[in-house]
mmCIF file of C-alpha atoms in Angstrom:
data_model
loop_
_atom_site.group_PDB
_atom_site.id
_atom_site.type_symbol
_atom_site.label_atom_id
_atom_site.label_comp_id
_atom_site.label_asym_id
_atom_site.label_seq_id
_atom_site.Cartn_x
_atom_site.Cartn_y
_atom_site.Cartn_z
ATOM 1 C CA UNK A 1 31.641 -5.796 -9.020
ATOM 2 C CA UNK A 2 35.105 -5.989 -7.679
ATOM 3 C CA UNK A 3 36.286 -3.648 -10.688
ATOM 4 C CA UNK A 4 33.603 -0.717 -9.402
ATOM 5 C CA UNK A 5 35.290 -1.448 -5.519
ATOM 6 C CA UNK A 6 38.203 -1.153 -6.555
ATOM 7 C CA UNK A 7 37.546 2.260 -8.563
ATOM 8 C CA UNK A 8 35.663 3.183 -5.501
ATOM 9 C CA UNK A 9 38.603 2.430 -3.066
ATOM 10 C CA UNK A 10 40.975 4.657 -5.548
ATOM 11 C CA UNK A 11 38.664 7.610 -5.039
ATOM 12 C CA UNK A 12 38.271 7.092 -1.790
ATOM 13 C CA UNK A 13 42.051 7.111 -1.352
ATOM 14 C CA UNK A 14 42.820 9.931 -2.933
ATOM 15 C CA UNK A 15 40.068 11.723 -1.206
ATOM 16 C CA UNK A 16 41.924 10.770 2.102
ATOM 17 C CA UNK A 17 45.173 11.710 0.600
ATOM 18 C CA UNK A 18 43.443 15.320 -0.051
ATOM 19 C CA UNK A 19 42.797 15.836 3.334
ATOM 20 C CA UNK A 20 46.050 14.831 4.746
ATOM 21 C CA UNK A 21 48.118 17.104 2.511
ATOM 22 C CA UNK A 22 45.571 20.218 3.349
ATOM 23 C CA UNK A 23 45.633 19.448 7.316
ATOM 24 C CA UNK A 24 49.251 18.925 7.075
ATOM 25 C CA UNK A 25 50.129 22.268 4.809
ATOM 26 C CA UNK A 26 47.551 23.923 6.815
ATOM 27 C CA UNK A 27 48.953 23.644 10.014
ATOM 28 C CA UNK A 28 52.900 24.310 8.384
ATOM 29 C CA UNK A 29 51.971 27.448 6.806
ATOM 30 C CA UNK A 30 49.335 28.041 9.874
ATOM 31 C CA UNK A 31 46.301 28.649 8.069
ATOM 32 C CA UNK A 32 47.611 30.512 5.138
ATOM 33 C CA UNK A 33 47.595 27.486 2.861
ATOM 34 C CA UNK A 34 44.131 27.191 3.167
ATOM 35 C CA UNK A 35 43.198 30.893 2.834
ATOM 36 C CA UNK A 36 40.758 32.343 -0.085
ATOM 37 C CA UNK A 37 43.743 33.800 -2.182
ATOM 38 C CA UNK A 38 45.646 30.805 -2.060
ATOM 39 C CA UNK A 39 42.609 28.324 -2.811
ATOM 40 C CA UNK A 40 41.811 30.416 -5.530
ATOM 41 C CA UNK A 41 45.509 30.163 -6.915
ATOM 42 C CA UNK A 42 45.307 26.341 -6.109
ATOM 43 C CA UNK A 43 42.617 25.820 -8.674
ATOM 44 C CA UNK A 44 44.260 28.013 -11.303
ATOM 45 C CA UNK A 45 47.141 26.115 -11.304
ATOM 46 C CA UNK A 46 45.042 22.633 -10.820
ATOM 47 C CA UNK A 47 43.261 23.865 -14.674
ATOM 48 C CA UNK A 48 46.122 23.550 -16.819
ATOM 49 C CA UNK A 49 47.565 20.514 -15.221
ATOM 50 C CA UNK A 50 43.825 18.939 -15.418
ATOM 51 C CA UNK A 51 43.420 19.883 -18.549
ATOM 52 C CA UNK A 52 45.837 18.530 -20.062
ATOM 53 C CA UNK A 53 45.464 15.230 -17.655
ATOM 54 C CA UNK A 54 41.721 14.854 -19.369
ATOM 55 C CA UNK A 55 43.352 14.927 -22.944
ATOM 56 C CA UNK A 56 46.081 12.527 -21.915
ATOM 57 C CA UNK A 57 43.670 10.138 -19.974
ATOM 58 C CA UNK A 58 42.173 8.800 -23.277
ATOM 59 C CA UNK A 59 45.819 8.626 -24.830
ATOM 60 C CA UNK A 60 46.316 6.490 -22.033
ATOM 61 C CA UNK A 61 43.326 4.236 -21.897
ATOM 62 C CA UNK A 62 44.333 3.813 -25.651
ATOM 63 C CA UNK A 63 47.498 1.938 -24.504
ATOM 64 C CA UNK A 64 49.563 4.928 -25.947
ATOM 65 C CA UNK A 65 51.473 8.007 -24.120
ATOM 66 C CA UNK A 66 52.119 11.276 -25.602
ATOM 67 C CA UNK A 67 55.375 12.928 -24.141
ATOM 68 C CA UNK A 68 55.166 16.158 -26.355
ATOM 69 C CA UNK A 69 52.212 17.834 -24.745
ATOM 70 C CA UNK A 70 54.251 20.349 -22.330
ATOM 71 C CA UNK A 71 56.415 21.661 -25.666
ATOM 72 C CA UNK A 72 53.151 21.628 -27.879
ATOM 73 C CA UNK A 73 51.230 23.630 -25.247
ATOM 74 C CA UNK A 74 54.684 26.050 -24.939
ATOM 75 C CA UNK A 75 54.290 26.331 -28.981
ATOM 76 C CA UNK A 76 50.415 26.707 -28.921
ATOM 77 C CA UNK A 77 50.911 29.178 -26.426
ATOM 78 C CA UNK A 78 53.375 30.626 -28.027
ATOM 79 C CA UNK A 79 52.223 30.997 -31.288
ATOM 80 C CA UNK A 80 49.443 32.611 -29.677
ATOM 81 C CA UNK A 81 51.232 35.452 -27.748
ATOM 82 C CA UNK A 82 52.878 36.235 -31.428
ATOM 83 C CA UNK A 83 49.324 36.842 -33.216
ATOM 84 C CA UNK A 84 48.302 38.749 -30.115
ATOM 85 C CA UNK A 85 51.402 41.033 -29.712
ATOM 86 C CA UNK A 86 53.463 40.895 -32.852
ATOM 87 C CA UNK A 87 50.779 40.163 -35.786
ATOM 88 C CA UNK A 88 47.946 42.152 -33.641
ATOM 89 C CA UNK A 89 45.256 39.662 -34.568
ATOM 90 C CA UNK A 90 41.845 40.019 -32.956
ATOM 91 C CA UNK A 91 41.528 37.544 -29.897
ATOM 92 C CA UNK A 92 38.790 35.450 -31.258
ATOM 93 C CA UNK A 93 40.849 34.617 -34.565
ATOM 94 C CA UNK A 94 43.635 34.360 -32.801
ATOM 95 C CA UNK A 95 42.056 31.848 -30.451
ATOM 96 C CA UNK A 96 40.164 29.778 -33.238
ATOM 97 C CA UNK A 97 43.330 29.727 -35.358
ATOM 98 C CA UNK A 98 45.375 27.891 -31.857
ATOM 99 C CA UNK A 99 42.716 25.836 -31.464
ATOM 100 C CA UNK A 100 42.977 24.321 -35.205
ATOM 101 C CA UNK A 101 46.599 24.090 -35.190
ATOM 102 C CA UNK A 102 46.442 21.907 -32.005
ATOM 103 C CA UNK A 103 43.686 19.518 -33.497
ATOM 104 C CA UNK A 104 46.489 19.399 -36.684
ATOM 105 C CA UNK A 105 49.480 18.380 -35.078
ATOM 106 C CA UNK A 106 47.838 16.288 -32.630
ATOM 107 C CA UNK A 107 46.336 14.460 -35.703
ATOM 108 C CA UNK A 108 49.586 14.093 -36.970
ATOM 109 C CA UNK A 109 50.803 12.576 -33.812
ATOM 110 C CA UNK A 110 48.032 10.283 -34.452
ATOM 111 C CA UNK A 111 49.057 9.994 -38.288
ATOM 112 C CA UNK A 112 51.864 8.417 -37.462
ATOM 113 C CA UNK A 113 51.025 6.377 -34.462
ATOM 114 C CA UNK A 114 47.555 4.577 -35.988
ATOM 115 C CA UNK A 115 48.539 4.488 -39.658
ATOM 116 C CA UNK A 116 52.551 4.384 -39.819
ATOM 117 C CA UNK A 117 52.487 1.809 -36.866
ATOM 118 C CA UNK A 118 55.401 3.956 -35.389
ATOM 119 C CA UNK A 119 55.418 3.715 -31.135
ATOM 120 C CA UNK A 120 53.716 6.628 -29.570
ATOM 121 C CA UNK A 121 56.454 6.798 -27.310
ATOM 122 C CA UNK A 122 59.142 7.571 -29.968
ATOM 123 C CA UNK A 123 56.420 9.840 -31.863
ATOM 124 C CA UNK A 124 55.737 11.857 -29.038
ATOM 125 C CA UNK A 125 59.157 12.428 -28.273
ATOM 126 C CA UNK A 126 60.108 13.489 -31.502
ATOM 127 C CA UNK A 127 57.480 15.715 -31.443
ATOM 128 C CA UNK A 128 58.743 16.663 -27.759
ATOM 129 C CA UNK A 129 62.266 17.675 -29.537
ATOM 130 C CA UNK A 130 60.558 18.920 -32.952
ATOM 131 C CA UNK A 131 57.932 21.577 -31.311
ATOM 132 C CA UNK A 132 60.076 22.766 -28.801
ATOM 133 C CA UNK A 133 62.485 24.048 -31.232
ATOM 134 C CA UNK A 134 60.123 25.705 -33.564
ATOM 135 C CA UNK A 135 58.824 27.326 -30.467
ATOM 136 C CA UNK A 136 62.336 28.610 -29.777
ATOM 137 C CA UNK A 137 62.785 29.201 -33.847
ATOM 138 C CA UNK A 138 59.601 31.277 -33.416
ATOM 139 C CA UNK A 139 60.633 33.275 -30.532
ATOM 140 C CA UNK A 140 63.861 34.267 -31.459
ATOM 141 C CA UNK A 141 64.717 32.836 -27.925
ATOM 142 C CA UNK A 142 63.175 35.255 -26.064
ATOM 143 C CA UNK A 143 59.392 36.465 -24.485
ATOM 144 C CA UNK A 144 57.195 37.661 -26.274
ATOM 145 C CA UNK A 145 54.790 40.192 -24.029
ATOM 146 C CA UNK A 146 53.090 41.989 -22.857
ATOM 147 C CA UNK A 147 50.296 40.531 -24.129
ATOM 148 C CA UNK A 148 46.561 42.328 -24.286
ATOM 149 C CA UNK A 149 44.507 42.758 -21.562
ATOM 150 C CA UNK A 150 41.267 41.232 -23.204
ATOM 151 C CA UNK A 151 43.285 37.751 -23.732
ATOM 152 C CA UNK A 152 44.583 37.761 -19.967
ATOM 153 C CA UNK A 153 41.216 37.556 -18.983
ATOM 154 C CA UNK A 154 41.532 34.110 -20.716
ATOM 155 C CA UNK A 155 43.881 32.709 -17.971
ATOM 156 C CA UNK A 156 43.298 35.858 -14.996
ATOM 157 C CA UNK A 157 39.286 36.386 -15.510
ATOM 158 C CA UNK A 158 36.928 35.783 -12.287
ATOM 159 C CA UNK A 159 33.008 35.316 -12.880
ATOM 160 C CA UNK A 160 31.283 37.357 -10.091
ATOM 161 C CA UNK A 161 29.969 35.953 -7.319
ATOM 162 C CA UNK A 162 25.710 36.213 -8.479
ATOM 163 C CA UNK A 163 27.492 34.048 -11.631
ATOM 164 C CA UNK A 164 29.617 31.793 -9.656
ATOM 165 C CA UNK A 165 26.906 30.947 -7.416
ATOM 166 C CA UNK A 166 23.708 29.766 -10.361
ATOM 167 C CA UNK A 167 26.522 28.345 -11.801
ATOM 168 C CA UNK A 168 27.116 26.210 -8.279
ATOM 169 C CA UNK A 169 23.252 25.567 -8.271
ATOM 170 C CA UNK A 170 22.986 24.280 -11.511
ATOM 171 C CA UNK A 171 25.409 21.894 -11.259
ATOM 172 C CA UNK A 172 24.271 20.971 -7.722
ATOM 173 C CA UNK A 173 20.736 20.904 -9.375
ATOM 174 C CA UNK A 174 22.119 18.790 -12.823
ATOM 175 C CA UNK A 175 23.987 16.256 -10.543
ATOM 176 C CA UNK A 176 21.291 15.569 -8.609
ATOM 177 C CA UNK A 177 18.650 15.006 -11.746
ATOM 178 C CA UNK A 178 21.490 12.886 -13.377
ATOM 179 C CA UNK A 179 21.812 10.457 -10.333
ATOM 180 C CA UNK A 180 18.018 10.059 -9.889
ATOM 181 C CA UNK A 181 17.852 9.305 -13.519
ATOM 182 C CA UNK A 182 20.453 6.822 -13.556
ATOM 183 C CA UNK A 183 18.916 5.145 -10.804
ATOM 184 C CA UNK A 184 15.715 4.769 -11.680
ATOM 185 C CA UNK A 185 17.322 3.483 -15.468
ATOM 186 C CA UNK A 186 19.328 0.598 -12.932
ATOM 187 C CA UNK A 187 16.043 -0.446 -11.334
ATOM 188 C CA UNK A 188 14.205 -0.424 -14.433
ATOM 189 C CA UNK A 189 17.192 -2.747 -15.375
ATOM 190 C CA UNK A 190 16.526 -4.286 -12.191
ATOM 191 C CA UNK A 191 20.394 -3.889 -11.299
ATOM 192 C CA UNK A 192 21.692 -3.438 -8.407
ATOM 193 C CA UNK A 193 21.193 0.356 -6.685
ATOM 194 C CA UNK A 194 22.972 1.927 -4.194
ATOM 195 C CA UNK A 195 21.345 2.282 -1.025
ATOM 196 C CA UNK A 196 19.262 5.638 -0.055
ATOM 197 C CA UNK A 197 21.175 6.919 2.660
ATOM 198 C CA UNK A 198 24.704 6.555 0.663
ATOM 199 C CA UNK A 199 22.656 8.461 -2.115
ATOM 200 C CA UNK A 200 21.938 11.325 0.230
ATOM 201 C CA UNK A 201 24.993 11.195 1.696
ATOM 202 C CA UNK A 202 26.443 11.408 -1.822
ATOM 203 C CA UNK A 203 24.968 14.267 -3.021
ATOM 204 C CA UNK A 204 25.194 15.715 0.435
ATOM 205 C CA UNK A 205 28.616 16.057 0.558
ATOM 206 C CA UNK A 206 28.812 16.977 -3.232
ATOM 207 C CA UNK A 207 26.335 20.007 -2.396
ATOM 208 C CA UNK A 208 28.527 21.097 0.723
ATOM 209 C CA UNK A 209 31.852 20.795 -1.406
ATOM 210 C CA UNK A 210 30.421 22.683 -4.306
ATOM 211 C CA UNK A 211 28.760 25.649 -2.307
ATOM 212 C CA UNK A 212 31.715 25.443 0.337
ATOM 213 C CA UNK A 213 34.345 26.192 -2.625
ATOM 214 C CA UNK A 214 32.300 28.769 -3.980
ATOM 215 C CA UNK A 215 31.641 30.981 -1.029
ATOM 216 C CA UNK A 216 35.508 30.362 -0.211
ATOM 217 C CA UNK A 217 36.402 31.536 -3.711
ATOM 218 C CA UNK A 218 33.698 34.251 -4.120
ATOM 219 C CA UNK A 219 35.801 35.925 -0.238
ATOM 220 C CA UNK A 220 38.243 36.500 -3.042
ATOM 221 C CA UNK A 221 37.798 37.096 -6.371
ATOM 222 C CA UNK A 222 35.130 34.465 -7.538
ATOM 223 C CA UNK A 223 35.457 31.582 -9.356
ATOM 224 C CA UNK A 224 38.654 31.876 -12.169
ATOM 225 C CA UNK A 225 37.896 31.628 -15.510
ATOM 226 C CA UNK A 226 39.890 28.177 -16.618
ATOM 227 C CA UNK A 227 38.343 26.583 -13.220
ATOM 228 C CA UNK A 228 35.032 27.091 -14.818
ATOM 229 C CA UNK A 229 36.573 25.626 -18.179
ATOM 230 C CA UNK A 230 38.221 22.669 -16.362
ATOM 231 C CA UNK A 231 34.856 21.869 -15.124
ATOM 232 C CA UNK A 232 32.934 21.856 -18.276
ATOM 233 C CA UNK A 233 35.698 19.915 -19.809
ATOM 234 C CA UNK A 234 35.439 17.554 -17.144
ATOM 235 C CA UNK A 235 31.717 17.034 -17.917
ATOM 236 C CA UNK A 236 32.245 16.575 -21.355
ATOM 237 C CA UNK A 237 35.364 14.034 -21.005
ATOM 238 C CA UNK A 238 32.748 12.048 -18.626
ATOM 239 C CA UNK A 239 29.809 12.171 -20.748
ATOM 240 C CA UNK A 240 32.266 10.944 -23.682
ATOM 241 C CA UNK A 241 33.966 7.866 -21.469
ATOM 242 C CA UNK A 242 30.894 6.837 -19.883
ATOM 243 C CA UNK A 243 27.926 7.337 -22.457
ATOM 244 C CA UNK A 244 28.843 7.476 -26.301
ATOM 245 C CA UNK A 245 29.908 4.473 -28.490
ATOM 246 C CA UNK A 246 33.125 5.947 -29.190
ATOM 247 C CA UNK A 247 34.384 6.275 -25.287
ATOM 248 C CA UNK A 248 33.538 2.483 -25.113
ATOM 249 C CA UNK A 249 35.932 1.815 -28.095
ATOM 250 C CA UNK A 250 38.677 3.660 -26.479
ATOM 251 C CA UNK A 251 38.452 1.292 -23.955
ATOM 252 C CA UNK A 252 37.874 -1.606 -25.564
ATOM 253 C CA UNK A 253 41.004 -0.416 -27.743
ATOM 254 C CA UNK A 254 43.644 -0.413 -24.308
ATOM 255 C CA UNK A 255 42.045 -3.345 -22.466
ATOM 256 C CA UNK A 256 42.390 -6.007 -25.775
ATOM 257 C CA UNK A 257 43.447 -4.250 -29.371
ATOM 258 C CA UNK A 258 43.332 -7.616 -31.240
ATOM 259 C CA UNK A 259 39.703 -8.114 -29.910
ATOM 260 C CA UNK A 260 38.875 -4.994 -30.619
ATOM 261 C CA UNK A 261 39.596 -4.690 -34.391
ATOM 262 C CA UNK A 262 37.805 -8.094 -34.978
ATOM 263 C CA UNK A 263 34.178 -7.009 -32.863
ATOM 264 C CA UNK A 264 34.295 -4.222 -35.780
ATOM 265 C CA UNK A 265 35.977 -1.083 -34.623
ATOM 266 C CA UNK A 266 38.490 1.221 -36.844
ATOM 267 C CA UNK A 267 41.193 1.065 -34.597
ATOM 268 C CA UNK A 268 43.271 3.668 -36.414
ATOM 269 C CA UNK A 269 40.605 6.335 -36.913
ATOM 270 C CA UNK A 270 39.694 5.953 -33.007
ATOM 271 C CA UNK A 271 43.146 6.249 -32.405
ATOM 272 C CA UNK A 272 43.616 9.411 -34.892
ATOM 273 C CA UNK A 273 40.826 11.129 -33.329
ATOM 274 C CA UNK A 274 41.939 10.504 -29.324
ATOM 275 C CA UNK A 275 45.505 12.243 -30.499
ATOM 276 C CA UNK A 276 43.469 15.306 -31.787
ATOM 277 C CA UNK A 277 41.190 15.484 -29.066
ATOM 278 C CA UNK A 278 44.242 15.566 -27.446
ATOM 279 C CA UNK A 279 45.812 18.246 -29.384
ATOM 280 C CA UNK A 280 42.398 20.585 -28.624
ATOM 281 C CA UNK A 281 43.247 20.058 -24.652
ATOM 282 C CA UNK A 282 46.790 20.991 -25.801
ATOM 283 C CA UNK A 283 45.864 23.916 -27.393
ATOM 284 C CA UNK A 284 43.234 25.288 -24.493
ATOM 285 C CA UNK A 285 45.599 24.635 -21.800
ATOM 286 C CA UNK A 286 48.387 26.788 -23.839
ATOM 287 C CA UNK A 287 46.075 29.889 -24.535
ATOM 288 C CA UNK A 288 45.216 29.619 -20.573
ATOM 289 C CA UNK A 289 49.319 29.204 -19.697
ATOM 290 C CA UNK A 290 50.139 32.633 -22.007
ATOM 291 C CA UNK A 291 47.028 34.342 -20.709
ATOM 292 C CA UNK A 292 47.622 33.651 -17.287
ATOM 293 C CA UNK A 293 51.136 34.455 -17.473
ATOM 294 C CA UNK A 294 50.963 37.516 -19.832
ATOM 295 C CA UNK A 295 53.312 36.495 -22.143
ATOM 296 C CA UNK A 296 54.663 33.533 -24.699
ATOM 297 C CA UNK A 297 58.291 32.094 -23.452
ATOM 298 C CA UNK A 298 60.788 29.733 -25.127
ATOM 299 C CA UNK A 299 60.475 28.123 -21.764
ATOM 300 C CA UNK A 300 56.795 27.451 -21.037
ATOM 301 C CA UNK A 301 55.426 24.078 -20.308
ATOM 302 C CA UNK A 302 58.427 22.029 -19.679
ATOM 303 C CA UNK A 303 57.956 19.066 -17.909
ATOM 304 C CA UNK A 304 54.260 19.781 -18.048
ATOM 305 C CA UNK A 305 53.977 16.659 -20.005
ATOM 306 C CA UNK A 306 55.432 14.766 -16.347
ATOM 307 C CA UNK A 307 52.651 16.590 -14.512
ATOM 308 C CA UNK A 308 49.909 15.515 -17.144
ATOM 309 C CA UNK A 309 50.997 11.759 -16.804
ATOM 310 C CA UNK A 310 51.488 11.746 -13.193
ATOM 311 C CA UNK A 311 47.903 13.014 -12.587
ATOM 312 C CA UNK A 312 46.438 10.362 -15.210
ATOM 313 C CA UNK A 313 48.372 7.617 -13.161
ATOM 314 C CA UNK A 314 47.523 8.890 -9.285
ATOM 315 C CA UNK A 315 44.194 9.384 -11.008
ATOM 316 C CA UNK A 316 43.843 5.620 -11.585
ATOM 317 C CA UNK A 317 44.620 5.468 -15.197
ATOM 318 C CA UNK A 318 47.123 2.401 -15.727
ATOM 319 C CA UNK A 319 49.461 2.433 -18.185
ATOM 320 C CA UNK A 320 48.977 -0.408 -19.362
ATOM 321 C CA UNK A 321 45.725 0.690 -21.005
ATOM 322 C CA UNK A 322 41.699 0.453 -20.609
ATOM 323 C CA UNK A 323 41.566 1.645 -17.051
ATOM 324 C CA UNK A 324 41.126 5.501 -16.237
ATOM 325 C CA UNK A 325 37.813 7.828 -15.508
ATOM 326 C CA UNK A 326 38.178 11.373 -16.168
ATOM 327 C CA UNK A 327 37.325 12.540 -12.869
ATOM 328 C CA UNK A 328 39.770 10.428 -11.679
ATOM 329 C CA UNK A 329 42.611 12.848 -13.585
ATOM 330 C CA UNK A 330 41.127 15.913 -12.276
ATOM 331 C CA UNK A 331 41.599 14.633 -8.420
ATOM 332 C CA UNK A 332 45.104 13.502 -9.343
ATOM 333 C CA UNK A 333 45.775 17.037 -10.803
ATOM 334 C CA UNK A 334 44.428 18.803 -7.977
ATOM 335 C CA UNK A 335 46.641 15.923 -5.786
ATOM 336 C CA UNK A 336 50.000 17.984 -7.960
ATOM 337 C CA UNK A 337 48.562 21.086 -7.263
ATOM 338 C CA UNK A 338 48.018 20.910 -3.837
ATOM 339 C CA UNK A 339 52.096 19.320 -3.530
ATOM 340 C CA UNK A 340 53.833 21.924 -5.422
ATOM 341 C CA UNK A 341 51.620 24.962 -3.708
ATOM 342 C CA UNK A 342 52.343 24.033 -0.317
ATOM 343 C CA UNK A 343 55.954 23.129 -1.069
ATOM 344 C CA UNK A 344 56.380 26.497 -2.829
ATOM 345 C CA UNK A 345 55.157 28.201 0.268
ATOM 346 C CA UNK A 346 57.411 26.307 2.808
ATOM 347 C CA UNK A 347 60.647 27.356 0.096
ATOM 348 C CA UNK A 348 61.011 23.654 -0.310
ATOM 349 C CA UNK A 349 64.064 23.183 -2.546
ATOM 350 C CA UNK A 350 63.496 22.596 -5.897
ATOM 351 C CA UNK A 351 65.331 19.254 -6.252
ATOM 352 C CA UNK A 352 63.127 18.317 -3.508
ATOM 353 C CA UNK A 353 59.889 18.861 -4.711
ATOM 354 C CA UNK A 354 60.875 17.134 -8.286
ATOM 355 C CA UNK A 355 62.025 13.817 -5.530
ATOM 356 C CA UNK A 356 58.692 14.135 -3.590
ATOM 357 C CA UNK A 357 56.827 14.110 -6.633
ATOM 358 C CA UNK A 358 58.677 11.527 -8.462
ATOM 359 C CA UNK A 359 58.258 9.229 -5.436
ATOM 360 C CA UNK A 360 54.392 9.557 -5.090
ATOM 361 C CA UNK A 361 54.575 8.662 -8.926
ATOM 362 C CA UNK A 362 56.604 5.605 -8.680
ATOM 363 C CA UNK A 363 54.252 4.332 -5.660
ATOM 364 C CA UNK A 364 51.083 5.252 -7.443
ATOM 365 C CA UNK A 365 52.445 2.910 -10.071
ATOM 366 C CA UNK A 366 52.998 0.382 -7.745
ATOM 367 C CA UNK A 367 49.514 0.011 -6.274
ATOM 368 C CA UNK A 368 48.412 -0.288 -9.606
ATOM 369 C CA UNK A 369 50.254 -3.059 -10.506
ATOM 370 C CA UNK A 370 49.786 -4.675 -6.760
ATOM 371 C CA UNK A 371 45.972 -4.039 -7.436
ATOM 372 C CA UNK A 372 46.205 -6.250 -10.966
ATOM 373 C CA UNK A 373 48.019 -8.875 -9.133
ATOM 374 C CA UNK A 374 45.193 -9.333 -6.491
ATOM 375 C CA UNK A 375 42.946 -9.523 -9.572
#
């Protein structure tokens, strides 16, 4: 019980932290921070940063880190932008083909990690070094554009607003049906439930947020493309932490490894298949970054890899391994987003947004550990 308050108080905390950094950029950029065009680029930037943050969140739980994800998703992306614009491939081989490759050399990642017994950390940044340079090798050094129109809609697409809004409705309609279920499974259990009124206060404010961020996206454009994906990502990330065998293993994997191996589980060939799934995030989050920007670059996605495990840790993920929800990385992601947009808009140096952000990093890390020490 004091596990679940103290996940609760982390959500709660962030949720807080949310609303501070709006009100505050809010009233510095006087309203314009919170306008439709600017929410709408909020989110965009919030997908590949969450994306990436839901692939890295079971690396984490795992008791591993991968450092190599921003020059993998620059390669991915890369590679991409080449079949697209140099090899003219049609989008949906192109996009399968990425796809593969980033299940493959996440897998090897894994490879060497579960069955070599080599430290993730010294895999990852080999593999940091290693893909970075075949990304340059590939490029010649230099950007590869423009490419087509059809794959920019992969990274610059809007639904329209009829579609964003079922879309809203179903999942206001699905999150509602999901709670009632799992309540009724509790007191069939006869566990404890939550009360009624923090039930309909629950899905209350999950209805208002929902419709509220579609109507203020749909003033716009409507709802971008990788928000949508983010989401159903998100969803599927859950469902696999909270309800399938192999999302208990990861975490019985971080919180005790020895105990794990002798209750039965193949530790390696979990561990194998978190670093693919990890490579498939990878891979998505790279066609989005080249769609969105129009191009492949020697450049793209460094120190995305920072971002990723900054959003896992003010997410609630601990380092340390078998703590971390999914949702949890999303909120921290959307935390990064919110920091470098309105720091962007006020021309906040550079050096000073990297010192901001590497601040609320090193105290995010700190709670943790205070939080374990109360424990």
């Amino acid at each position: 019980m004091s596990k679940l308050k103290s996940i609760n108080l982390q959500v709660y905390i962030m949720l807080i932290a949310i609303v501070v950094i709006m009100v505050f950029f809010s009233f510095a950029t006087e309203g314009a921070y919170l306008s439709a065009r600017n929410f709408s680029n909020l989110l965009r930037q919030t997908s590949i940063t969450g994306i990436l943050a839901i692939g890295m969140v079971f690396v984490i739980i795992s008791a591993e880190i991968d450092l190599s994800v921003g020059s993998l998703m620059g390669l991915l992306g890369g590679f991409a932008a080449i079949t697209n614009v140099w090899w003219d491939w049609p989008l949906s081989l192109t996009i399968v083909v990425t796809l593969a490759l980033g299940i493959l050399l996440g897998a090897w990642n894994g490879w060497w990690v579960a069955y070599r017994k080599v430290p993730s950390f010294i895999v990852t940044l080999a593999g940091m070094l290693a893909f970075r340079g075949v990304l340059i090798g590939l490029t010649n050094g230099t950007t590869v554009s423009p490419i087509s129109t059809e794959m920019t809609m992969i990274g610059q697409g809007y639904l329209s607003d009829f579609t964003g809004m079922l879309i809203g409705m179903i999942a206001i309609v699905g999150f509602i049906s999901w709670g009632t279920y799992q309540r009724k499974a509790r007191r069939n259990l006869a566990l404890s439930v939550p009360s009624g009124s923090q039930e309909t206060l629950k899905y209350g404010l999950f209805t208002l947020g929902i419709l509220g961020a579609i109507y203020l996206l749909n003033d716009y454009r409507g709802i971008p493309f990788p928000v949508l994906l983010l989401a159903l990502l998100a969803v599927i990330g859950m469902f696999i932490a909270k309800k399938t065998a192999f999302g208990r293993h990861i975490y019985a994997i971080g919180g005790n490894i020895d105990a794990a191996r002798l209750s039965g589980i193949n530790v390696e060939k979990v561990k194998l298949i978190i670093f693919s799934m990890n490579g498939l995030m990878v891979a998505i989050a790279g066609l989005i970054l080249s769609a969105r920007l129009g191009a492949g670059a020697p450049s793209a996605g460094q120190n995305a890899e920072l971002d990723a495990i900054a959003a896992c840790v003010i997410g609630g993920a601990s380092l340390a391994g078998g703590i971390g929800s999914v949702y949890g990385v999303v909120i921290g992601a959307f935390i990064i987003a919110l920091l470098d947009n309105g720091m962007s808009m006020l021309d906040v140096p550079t050096f000073w947004q990297y010192i901001v952000k590497g601040s609320i990093l090193l105290l995010a890390v700190w709670v943790d550990t205070m939080s374990k020490k109360k424990m």
